[in-house]
Amino acid sequence: MATCDDYGGGYDFKFADGDPPDEYQCHICTLVARDPQQVSCCSNIYCESCLDTLKEKGQGFICPTCRSSLEGKYFKDGRAERGIKSLKVYCTNTDSGCQWMGTIKDIDTHLNNSCTYQLVPCTNGCGEKIRRSTLKKHLTDNCPERIVNCQYCNRKGRYRLITSSCHFDDCPDLLIHCSNEGCNEKIPQHSLESHNETCLKAIIPCEYNTVGCNFTMKREERDKHNEESIKHHLDIAMKKIDALQLTNQVFKLNEYTEKKKR
Ligand SMILES: [Zn+2]
Ligand SMILES: [Zn+2]
Ligand SMILES: [Zn+2]
Ligand SMILES: [Zn+2]
Ligand SMILES: [Zn+2]
Ligand SMILES: [Zn+2]
Ligand SMILES: [Zn+2]
């Protein structure tokens, strides 16, 4: 016969005092009846949820044992209920190591409040189920939704966000490797630009580029280049001056001829 796990059904516990009495067995799911109902036709008992499911199936609400109609023909069996609730069972987490043993009446309280082996949903809402005994550690050390400080800027946020590009893209103090070849410095993101202004490995143009030296070099090589290129820099500077003078002469000549025309 099918078990009733997916729609309730009876109690699927490990019983401490051997097999429970047959009179407590639901004749639909074959487990010990939960919320037992006694039918008046043959006096058998069934779980309330098993009868509800039978009724909902709509294939005739008849007793599976004696085929009589069940419509209005059953009642809550208080005596069986008391007997069943006082059956001794082991905790459902026995296999994980829980030593608890108690009555069916008490097992919900045990599982919901004290069983350290019970899986409980994370109270931060990360979606994980954690053993009650490790929940505290999960909340402080592992939960992706826990609140932590950014290790660089100290801003507070959820671990999942503050340690990802969600925050790092904006984190002013995130240390970034200077991208200039040969510079091994780590620079806070917000001062990357000002670092580049002084970084000895930054590529800069020759300061005589306005007169025509197209040389580029690392900042640290500037003095060396200037020393080595004194003659070259002078030459191009002279040429520039010549060119300027020439332009000046042409300009003056033009001015002169303009005046003459008048
Ligand atoms: Zn049942
Ligand atoms: Zn019956
Ligand atoms: Zn337990
Ligand atoms: Zn969590
Ligand atoms: Zn930060
Ligand atoms: Zn640098
Ligand atoms: Zn130069």
PDB file of C-alpha atoms and ligand atoms in Angstrom:
ATOM      1  CA  MET A   1       0.000   0.000   0.000  1.00  0.00           C
ATOM      2  CA  ALA A   2       1.193   3.533  -0.717  1.00  0.00           C
ATOM      3  CA  THR A   3       2.659   5.650   2.039  1.00  0.00           C
ATOM      4  CA  CYS A   4       0.982   8.914   2.778  1.00  0.00           C
ATOM      5  CA  ASP A   5       4.064  11.106   3.007  1.00  0.00           C
ATOM      6  CA  ASP A   6       3.009  13.498   0.281  1.00  0.00           C
ATOM      7  CA  TYR A   7      -0.380  14.345   1.787  1.00  0.00           C
ATOM      8  CA  GLY A   8       0.093  13.877   5.501  1.00  0.00           C
ATOM      9  CA  GLY A   9      -0.874  10.359   6.467  1.00  0.00           C
ATOM     10  CA  GLY A  10       0.173   8.526   9.620  1.00  0.00           C
ATOM     11  CA  TYR A  11       3.200   8.644  11.903  1.00  0.00           C
ATOM     12  CA  ASP A  12       6.312   7.205  10.323  1.00  0.00           C
ATOM     13  CA  PHE A  13       8.406   6.996  13.490  1.00  0.00           C
ATOM     14  CA  LYS A  14      10.803   4.440  14.898  1.00  0.00           C
ATOM     15  CA  PHE A  15       8.921   3.047  17.891  1.00  0.00           C
ATOM     16  CA  ALA A  16      10.818   2.463  21.110  1.00  0.00           C
ATOM     17  CA  ASP A  17       8.715  -0.384  22.515  1.00  0.00           C
ATOM     18  CA  GLY A  18       8.478  -2.647  19.486  1.00  0.00           C
ATOM     19  CA  ASP A  19       5.697  -2.597  16.898  1.00  0.00           C
ATOM     20  CA  PRO A  20       2.702  -0.486  17.982  1.00  0.00           C
ATOM     21  CA  PRO A  21      -0.643  -2.285  18.474  1.00  0.00           C
ATOM     22  CA  ASP A  22      -2.521  -3.132  15.248  1.00  0.00           C
ATOM     23  CA  GLU A  23      -5.585  -1.279  16.482  1.00  0.00           C
ATOM     24  CA  TYR A  24      -3.706   2.028  15.968  1.00  0.00           C
ATOM     25  CA  GLN A  25      -2.876   1.330  12.349  1.00  0.00           C
ATOM     26  CA  CYS A  26      -4.558   3.361   9.622  1.00  0.00           C
ATOM     27  CA  HIS A  27      -5.968   0.942   7.034  1.00  0.00           C
ATOM     28  CA  ILE A  28      -5.218   3.313   4.215  1.00  0.00           C
ATOM     29  CA  CYS A  29      -1.580   4.318   4.750  1.00  0.00           C
ATOM     30  CA  THR A  30      -0.721   1.391   7.083  1.00  0.00           C
ATOM     31  CA  LEU A  31       1.130   3.753   9.454  1.00  0.00           C
ATOM     32  CA  VAL A  32       0.072   4.595  13.002  1.00  0.00           C
ATOM     33  CA  ALA A  33      -2.947   6.858  12.495  1.00  0.00           C
ATOM     34  CA  ARG A  34      -2.590  10.589  12.868  1.00  0.00           C
ATOM     35  CA  ASP A  35      -5.790  12.298  14.168  1.00  0.00           C
ATOM     36  CA  PRO A  36      -7.474   8.839  14.141  1.00  0.00           C
ATOM     37  CA  GLN A  37     -11.076   8.587  12.908  1.00  0.00           C
ATOM     38  CA  GLN A  38     -13.146   5.498  13.623  1.00  0.00           C
ATOM     39  CA  VAL A  39     -15.644   4.395  10.984  1.00  0.00           C
ATOM     40  CA  SER A  40     -18.969   3.025  12.210  1.00  0.00           C
ATOM     41  CA  CYS A  41     -19.219   0.343   9.475  1.00  0.00           C
ATOM     42  CA  CYS A  42     -16.348  -1.929  10.554  1.00  0.00           C
ATOM     43  CA  SER A  43     -14.856   0.067  13.486  1.00  0.00           C
ATOM     44  CA  ASN A  44     -11.468   0.395  11.764  1.00  0.00           C
ATOM     45  CA  ILE A  45      -9.473   3.590  12.185  1.00  0.00           C
ATOM     46  CA  TYR A  46      -8.001   5.856   9.553  1.00  0.00           C
ATOM     47  CA  CYS A  47      -5.958   9.050   9.615  1.00  0.00           C
ATOM     48  CA  GLU A  48      -8.104  12.146   9.167  1.00  0.00           C
ATOM     49  CA  SER A  49      -5.894  13.235   6.246  1.00  0.00           C
ATOM     50  CA  CYS A  50      -6.165   9.791   4.604  1.00  0.00           C
ATOM     51  CA  LEU A  51      -9.990  10.031   4.702  1.00  0.00           C
ATOM     52  CA  ASP A  52      -9.837  13.613   3.344  1.00  0.00           C
ATOM     53  CA  THR A  53      -7.691  12.465   0.440  1.00  0.00           C
ATOM     54  CA  LEU A  54     -10.025   9.540  -0.250  1.00  0.00           C
ATOM     55  CA  LYS A  55     -12.985  11.916  -0.300  1.00  0.00           C
ATOM     56  CA  GLU A  56     -11.200  14.393  -2.620  1.00  0.00           C
ATOM     57  CA  LYS A  57     -10.346  11.660  -5.116  1.00  0.00           C
ATOM     58  CA  GLY A  58     -14.079  11.556  -5.936  1.00  0.00           C
ATOM     59  CA  GLN A  59     -14.155   7.862  -6.820  1.00  0.00           C
ATOM     60  CA  GLY A  60     -16.939   7.190  -4.291  1.00  0.00           C
ATOM     61  CA  PHE A  61     -16.351   7.843  -0.617  1.00  0.00           C
ATOM     62  CA  ILE A  62     -16.470   4.231   0.551  1.00  0.00           C
ATOM     63  CA  CYS A  63     -14.680   2.284   3.303  1.00  0.00           C
ATOM     64  CA  PRO A  64     -11.562   0.632   1.806  1.00  0.00           C
ATOM     65  CA  THR A  65     -12.014  -2.318   4.194  1.00  0.00           C
ATOM     66  CA  CYS A  66     -15.738  -3.191   3.936  1.00  0.00           C
ATOM     67  CA  ARG A  67     -16.929  -1.083   0.973  1.00  0.00           C
ATOM     68  CA  SER A  68     -19.686   0.703   2.929  1.00  0.00           C
ATOM     69  CA  SER A  69     -20.414   4.377   2.281  1.00  0.00           C
ATOM     70  CA  LEU A  70     -18.445   6.626   4.640  1.00  0.00           C
ATOM     71  CA  GLU A  71     -20.462   9.828   4.225  1.00  0.00           C
ATOM     72  CA  GLY A  72     -21.068  11.020   7.798  1.00  0.00           C
ATOM     73  CA  LYS A  73     -20.181   7.582   9.135  1.00  0.00           C
ATOM     74  CA  TYR A  74     -17.040   8.234  11.144  1.00  0.00           C
ATOM     75  CA  PHE A  75     -15.971  10.125  14.242  1.00  0.00           C
ATOM     76  CA  LYS A  76     -12.827  11.256  16.004  1.00  0.00           C
ATOM     77  CA  ASP A  77     -11.516   8.386  18.121  1.00  0.00           C
ATOM     78  CA  GLY A  78     -10.384  10.106  21.340  1.00  0.00           C
ATOM     79  CA  ARG A  79      -9.363   6.901  23.036  1.00  0.00           C
ATOM     80  CA  ALA A  80      -7.137   5.809  20.150  1.00  0.00           C
ATOM     81  CA  GLU A  81      -5.767   9.343  19.919  1.00  0.00           C
ATOM     82  CA  ARG A  82      -4.662   9.264  23.576  1.00  0.00           C
ATOM     83  CA  GLY A  83      -3.145   5.817  23.145  1.00  0.00           C
ATOM     84  CA  ILE A  84      -1.282   6.805  20.013  1.00  0.00           C
ATOM     85  CA  LYS A  85       0.002  10.069  21.486  1.00  0.00           C
ATOM     86  CA  SER A  86       1.498   8.187  24.416  1.00  0.00           C
ATOM     87  CA  LEU A  87       3.453   5.725  22.236  1.00  0.00           C
ATOM     88  CA  LYS A  88       7.186   6.066  22.759  1.00  0.00           C
ATOM     89  CA  VAL A  89       9.280   6.952  19.712  1.00  0.00           C
ATOM     90  CA  TYR A  90      12.854   7.876  18.877  1.00  0.00           C
ATOM     91  CA  CYS A  91      13.746  11.298  17.504  1.00  0.00           C
ATOM     92  CA  THR A  92      13.646  11.444  13.698  1.00  0.00           C
ATOM     93  CA  ASN A  93      17.292  12.561  13.857  1.00  0.00           C
ATOM     94  CA  THR A  94      18.511   9.401  15.597  1.00  0.00           C
ATOM     95  CA  ASP A  95      20.655   8.525  12.604  1.00  0.00           C
ATOM     96  CA  SER A  96      22.428  11.884  12.910  1.00  0.00           C
ATOM     97  CA  GLY A  97      23.106  11.184  16.561  1.00  0.00           C
ATOM     98  CA  CYS A  98      20.154  12.468  18.613  1.00  0.00           C
ATOM     99  CA  GLN A  99      19.542  10.294  21.668  1.00  0.00           C
ATOM    100  CA  TRP A 100      16.090  11.669  22.462  1.00  0.00           C
ATOM    101  CA  MET A 101      13.240   9.268  23.126  1.00  0.00           C
ATOM    102  CA  GLY A 102       9.756  10.349  24.158  1.00  0.00           C
ATOM    103  CA  THR A 103       6.066  10.216  23.342  1.00  0.00           C
ATOM    104  CA  ILE A 104       4.497  11.243  20.041  1.00  0.00           C
ATOM    105  CA  LYS A 105       2.780  13.977  22.072  1.00  0.00           C
ATOM    106  CA  ASP A 106       6.170  15.549  22.863  1.00  0.00           C
ATOM    107  CA  ILE A 107       8.192  14.990  19.712  1.00  0.00           C
ATOM    108  CA  ASP A 108       7.042  18.177  17.939  1.00  0.00           C
ATOM    109  CA  THR A 109       8.172  20.294  20.891  1.00  0.00           C
ATOM    110  CA  HIS A 110      11.491  18.463  20.872  1.00  0.00           C
ATOM    111  CA  LEU A 111      12.032  18.932  17.137  1.00  0.00           C
ATOM    112  CA  ASN A 112      10.836  22.538  17.040  1.00  0.00           C
ATOM    113  CA  ASN A 113      12.645  23.806  20.106  1.00  0.00           C
ATOM    114  CA  SER A 114      15.459  21.690  21.382  1.00  0.00           C
ATOM    115  CA  CYS A 115      16.693  18.957  19.034  1.00  0.00           C
ATOM    116  CA  THR A 116      20.203  20.152  18.183  1.00  0.00           C
ATOM    117  CA  TYR A 117      20.279  17.838  15.150  1.00  0.00           C
ATOM    118  CA  GLN A 118      17.123  19.247  13.560  1.00  0.00           C
ATOM    119  CA  LEU A 119      17.579  21.146  10.302  1.00  0.00           C
ATOM    120  CA  VAL A 120      16.142  24.638  10.645  1.00  0.00           C
ATOM    121  CA  PRO A 121      15.857  27.400   8.047  1.00  0.00           C
ATOM    122  CA  CYS A 122      18.477  30.179   8.342  1.00  0.00           C
ATOM    123  CA  THR A 123      16.938  33.065  10.277  1.00  0.00           C
ATOM    124  CA  ASN A 124      18.704  35.555   7.984  1.00  0.00           C
ATOM    125  CA  GLY A 125      16.690  34.198   5.105  1.00  0.00           C
ATOM    126  CA  CYS A 126      19.553  32.935   2.925  1.00  0.00           C
ATOM    127  CA  GLY A 127      17.481  29.870   2.081  1.00  0.00           C
ATOM    128  CA  GLU A 128      19.819  27.324   3.612  1.00  0.00           C
ATOM    129  CA  LYS A 129      18.721  24.726   6.147  1.00  0.00           C
ATOM    130  CA  ILE A 130      21.188  24.297   8.958  1.00  0.00           C
ATOM    131  CA  ARG A 131      21.476  21.978  11.929  1.00  0.00           C
ATOM    132  CA  ARG A 132      20.171  23.853  14.977  1.00  0.00           C
ATOM    133  CA  SER A 133      23.494  23.333  16.781  1.00  0.00           C
ATOM    134  CA  THR A 134      25.472  25.102  14.033  1.00  0.00           C
ATOM    135  CA  LEU A 135      22.983  27.864  13.262  1.00  0.00           C
ATOM    136  CA  LYS A 136      24.808  30.407  15.443  1.00  0.00           C
ATOM    137  CA  LYS A 137      28.103  29.733  13.683  1.00  0.00           C
ATOM    138  CA  HIS A 138      26.360  29.890  10.315  1.00  0.00           C
ATOM    139  CA  LEU A 139      24.862  33.294  11.164  1.00  0.00           C
ATOM    140  CA  THR A 140      28.171  34.781  12.303  1.00  0.00           C
ATOM    141  CA  ASP A 141      30.667  33.049   9.994  1.00  0.00           C
ATOM    142  CA  ASN A 142      29.070  31.530   6.902  1.00  0.00           C
ATOM    143  CA  CYS A 143      25.715  33.029   5.989  1.00  0.00           C
ATOM    144  CA  PRO A 144      25.959  34.961   2.702  1.00  0.00           C
ATOM    145  CA  GLU A 145      23.323  37.356   4.097  1.00  0.00           C
ATOM    146  CA  ARG A 146      25.239  38.208   7.303  1.00  0.00           C
ATOM    147  CA  ILE A 147      26.213  41.831   7.875  1.00  0.00           C
ATOM    148  CA  VAL A 148      29.963  42.475   7.654  1.00  0.00           C
ATOM    149  CA  ASN A 149      32.275  45.445   7.179  1.00  0.00           C
ATOM    150  CA  CYS A 150      34.118  45.918   3.920  1.00  0.00           C
ATOM    151  CA  GLN A 151      37.761  45.003   4.620  1.00  0.00           C
ATOM    152  CA  TYR A 152      38.896  48.076   2.677  1.00  0.00           C
ATOM    153  CA  CYS A 153      36.473  50.942   3.366  1.00  0.00           C
ATOM    154  CA  ASN A 154      34.802  49.514   6.486  1.00  0.00           C
ATOM    155  CA  ARG A 155      31.323  50.198   5.105  1.00  0.00           C
ATOM    156  CA  LYS A 156      28.630  47.781   6.353  1.00  0.00           C
ATOM    157  CA  GLY A 157      26.675  45.464   4.120  1.00  0.00           C
ATOM    158  CA  ARG A 158      25.510  41.952   3.424  1.00  0.00           C
ATOM    159  CA  TYR A 159      28.509  39.636   2.886  1.00  0.00           C
ATOM    160  CA  ARG A 160      27.156  38.557  -0.517  1.00  0.00           C
ATOM    161  CA  LEU A 161      27.116  42.181  -1.753  1.00  0.00           C
ATOM    162  CA  ILE A 162      30.010  43.827   0.108  1.00  0.00           C
ATOM    163  CA  THR A 163      32.514  41.207  -1.113  1.00  0.00           C
ATOM    164  CA  SER A 164      31.467  41.274  -4.756  1.00  0.00           C
ATOM    165  CA  SER A 165      31.698  43.677  -7.671  1.00  0.00           C
ATOM    166  CA  CYS A 166      28.338  45.095  -6.466  1.00  0.00           C
ATOM    167  CA  HIS A 167      30.392  47.004  -3.896  1.00  0.00           C
ATOM    168  CA  PHE A 168      33.985  46.729  -5.164  1.00  0.00           C
ATOM    169  CA  ASP A 169      33.179  48.757  -8.259  1.00  0.00           C
ATOM    170  CA  ASP A 170      32.318  51.675  -5.938  1.00  0.00           C
ATOM    171  CA  CYS A 171      34.576  50.924  -2.972  1.00  0.00           C
ATOM    172  CA  PRO A 172      36.873  53.983  -2.657  1.00  0.00           C
ATOM    173  CA  ASP A 173      39.510  52.136  -0.631  1.00  0.00           C
ATOM    174  CA  LEU A 174      39.688  48.906  -2.595  1.00  0.00           C
ATOM    175  CA  LEU A 175      43.384  48.298  -3.270  1.00  0.00           C
ATOM    176  CA  ILE A 176      44.145  48.047  -6.958  1.00  0.00           C
ATOM    177  CA  HIS A 177      47.443  47.167  -8.579  1.00  0.00           C
ATOM    178  CA  CYS A 178      48.849  50.133 -10.494  1.00  0.00           C
ATOM    179  CA  SER A 179      48.553  49.124 -14.124  1.00  0.00           C
ATOM    180  CA  ASN A 180      51.817  50.793 -15.175  1.00  0.00           C
ATOM    181  CA  GLU A 181      54.305  48.108 -16.166  1.00  0.00           C
ATOM    182  CA  GLY A 182      56.936  47.609 -13.500  1.00  0.00           C
ATOM    183  CA  CYS A 183      55.061  49.452 -10.745  1.00  0.00           C
ATOM    184  CA  ASN A 184      54.076  46.972  -8.077  1.00  0.00           C
ATOM    185  CA  GLU A 185      52.241  49.417  -5.863  1.00  0.00           C
ATOM    186  CA  LYS A 186      48.711  48.760  -4.624  1.00  0.00           C
ATOM    187  CA  ILE A 187      46.719  51.954  -4.652  1.00  0.00           C
ATOM    188  CA  PRO A 188      43.311  52.738  -3.095  1.00  0.00           C
ATOM    189  CA  GLN A 189      40.853  53.021  -5.962  1.00  0.00           C
ATOM    190  CA  HIS A 190      40.023  56.683  -5.196  1.00  0.00           C
ATOM    191  CA  SER A 191      43.641  57.872  -5.498  1.00  0.00           C
ATOM    192  CA  LEU A 192      44.536  55.904  -8.593  1.00  0.00           C
ATOM    193  CA  GLU A 193      44.409  59.045 -10.736  1.00  0.00           C
ATOM    194  CA  SER A 194      46.650  61.128  -8.475  1.00  0.00           C
ATOM    195  CA  HIS A 195      49.078  58.207  -8.198  1.00  0.00           C
ATOM    196  CA  ASN A 196      49.369  58.125 -11.958  1.00  0.00           C
ATOM    197  CA  GLU A 197      50.448  61.798 -11.847  1.00  0.00           C
ATOM    198  CA  THR A 198      53.546  60.810  -9.869  1.00  0.00           C
ATOM    199  CA  CYS A 199      54.021  57.102 -10.687  1.00  0.00           C
ATOM    200  CA  LEU A 200      57.650  56.669 -11.802  1.00  0.00           C
ATOM    201  CA  LYS A 201      56.544  53.926 -14.214  1.00  0.00           C
ATOM    202  CA  ALA A 202      53.866  55.990 -15.939  1.00  0.00           C
ATOM    203  CA  ILE A 203      54.505  56.635 -19.630  1.00  0.00           C
ATOM    204  CA  ILE A 204      54.876  60.374 -20.287  1.00  0.00           C
ATOM    205  CA  PRO A 205      55.706  62.454 -23.365  1.00  0.00           C
ATOM    206  CA  CYS A 206      59.024  64.346 -23.590  1.00  0.00           C
ATOM    207  CA  GLU A 207      58.584  67.829 -22.139  1.00  0.00           C
ATOM    208  CA  TYR A 208      59.972  69.222 -25.399  1.00  0.00           C
ATOM    209  CA  ASN A 209      57.101  67.709 -27.372  1.00  0.00           C
ATOM    210  CA  THR A 210      55.792  71.233 -28.083  1.00  0.00           C
ATOM    211  CA  VAL A 211      58.920  71.926 -30.109  1.00  0.00           C
ATOM    212  CA  GLY A 212      58.768  68.550 -31.809  1.00  0.00           C
ATOM    213  CA  CYS A 213      60.352  65.744 -29.716  1.00  0.00           C
ATOM    214  CA  ASN A 214      57.925  62.859 -30.022  1.00  0.00           C
ATOM    215  CA  PHE A 215      59.777  60.636 -27.592  1.00  0.00           C
ATOM    216  CA  THR A 216      57.744  58.922 -24.841  1.00  0.00           C
ATOM    217  CA  MET A 217      59.285  57.296 -21.764  1.00  0.00           C
ATOM    218  CA  LYS A 218      58.691  56.158 -18.230  1.00  0.00           C
ATOM    219  CA  ARG A 219      58.639  59.118 -15.828  1.00  0.00           C
ATOM    220  CA  GLU A 220      61.791  57.800 -14.112  1.00  0.00           C
ATOM    221  CA  GLU A 221      63.690  58.019 -17.419  1.00  0.00           C
ATOM    222  CA  ARG A 222      62.915  61.708 -17.988  1.00  0.00           C
ATOM    223  CA  ASP A 223      66.176  63.127 -16.595  1.00  0.00           C
ATOM    224  CA  LYS A 224      68.239  60.613 -18.485  1.00  0.00           C
ATOM    225  CA  HIS A 225      66.439  61.427 -21.748  1.00  0.00           C
ATOM    226  CA  ASN A 226      66.841  65.174 -21.192  1.00  0.00           C
ATOM    227  CA  GLU A 227      70.576  64.761 -20.550  1.00  0.00           C
ATOM    228  CA  GLU A 228      71.092  62.509 -23.530  1.00  0.00           C
ATOM    229  CA  SER A 229      69.081  64.725 -25.858  1.00  0.00           C
ATOM    230  CA  ILE A 230      70.365  68.193 -25.053  1.00  0.00           C
ATOM    231  CA  LYS A 231      71.721  68.626 -28.572  1.00  0.00           C
ATOM    232  CA  HIS A 232      68.643  67.131 -30.253  1.00  0.00           C
ATOM    233  CA  HIS A 233      66.316  69.319 -28.170  1.00  0.00           C
ATOM    234  CA  LEU A 234      68.389  72.431 -28.990  1.00  0.00           C
ATOM    235  CA  ASP A 235      68.408  71.589 -32.693  1.00  0.00           C
ATOM    236  CA  ILE A 236      64.671  71.189 -32.941  1.00  0.00           C
ATOM    237  CA  ALA A 237      64.153  74.271 -30.779  1.00  0.00           C
ATOM    238  CA  MET A 238      66.355  76.308 -33.150  1.00  0.00           C
ATOM    239  CA  LYS A 239      64.459  75.019 -36.158  1.00  0.00           C
ATOM    240  CA  LYS A 240      61.241  75.991 -34.477  1.00  0.00           C
ATOM    241  CA  ILE A 241      62.557  79.504 -33.816  1.00  0.00           C
ATOM    242  CA  ASP A 242      63.706  79.826 -37.403  1.00  0.00           C
ATOM    243  CA  ALA A 243      60.320  78.764 -38.621  1.00  0.00           C
ATOM    244  CA  LEU A 244      58.648  81.228 -36.287  1.00  0.00           C
ATOM    245  CA  GLN A 245      60.889  84.061 -37.485  1.00  0.00           C
ATOM    246  CA  LEU A 246      60.186  83.197 -41.053  1.00  0.00           C
ATOM    247  CA  THR A 247      56.467  83.297 -40.373  1.00  0.00           C
ATOM    248  CA  ASN A 248      56.999  86.604 -38.639  1.00  0.00           C
ATOM    249  CA  GLN A 249      58.866  88.020 -41.646  1.00  0.00           C
ATOM    250  CA  VAL A 250      56.206  86.835 -44.051  1.00  0.00           C
ATOM    251  CA  PHE A 251      53.632  88.412 -41.783  1.00  0.00           C
ATOM    252  CA  LYS A 252      55.505  91.715 -41.725  1.00  0.00           C
ATOM    253  CA  LEU A 253      56.014  91.613 -45.479  1.00  0.00           C
ATOM    254  CA  ASN A 254      52.318  91.133 -45.955  1.00  0.00           C
ATOM    255  CA  GLU A 255      51.609  94.029 -43.647  1.00  0.00           C
ATOM    256  CA  TYR A 256      54.041  96.200 -45.654  1.00  0.00           C
ATOM    257  CA  THR A 257      52.520  95.400 -49.024  1.00  0.00           C
ATOM    258  CA  GLU A 258      49.024  95.990 -47.619  1.00  0.00           C
ATOM    259  CA  LYS A 259      50.085  99.465 -46.451  1.00  0.00           C
ATOM    260  CA  LYS A 260      51.675 100.231 -49.786  1.00  0.00           C
ATOM    261  CA  LYS A 261      48.521  99.408 -51.697  1.00  0.00           C
ATOM    262  CA  ARG A 262      46.520 102.013 -49.811  1.00  0.00           C
TER     263      ARG A 262
HETATM  264 ZN    ZN B   1      -3.382   6.996   7.150  1.00  0.00          ZN
HETATM  265 ZN    ZN B   2     -15.837  -0.377   6.977  1.00  0.00          ZN
HETATM  266 ZN    ZN B   3      16.289  15.035  18.360  1.00  0.00          ZN
HETATM  267 ZN    ZN B   4      22.026  31.976   6.143  1.00  0.00          ZN
HETATM  268 ZN    ZN B   5      34.582  48.953   0.531  1.00  0.00          ZN
HETATM  269 ZN    ZN B   6      52.322  53.124 -10.217  1.00  0.00          ZN
HETATM  270 ZN    ZN B   7      62.833  64.650 -25.962  1.00  0.00          ZN
END
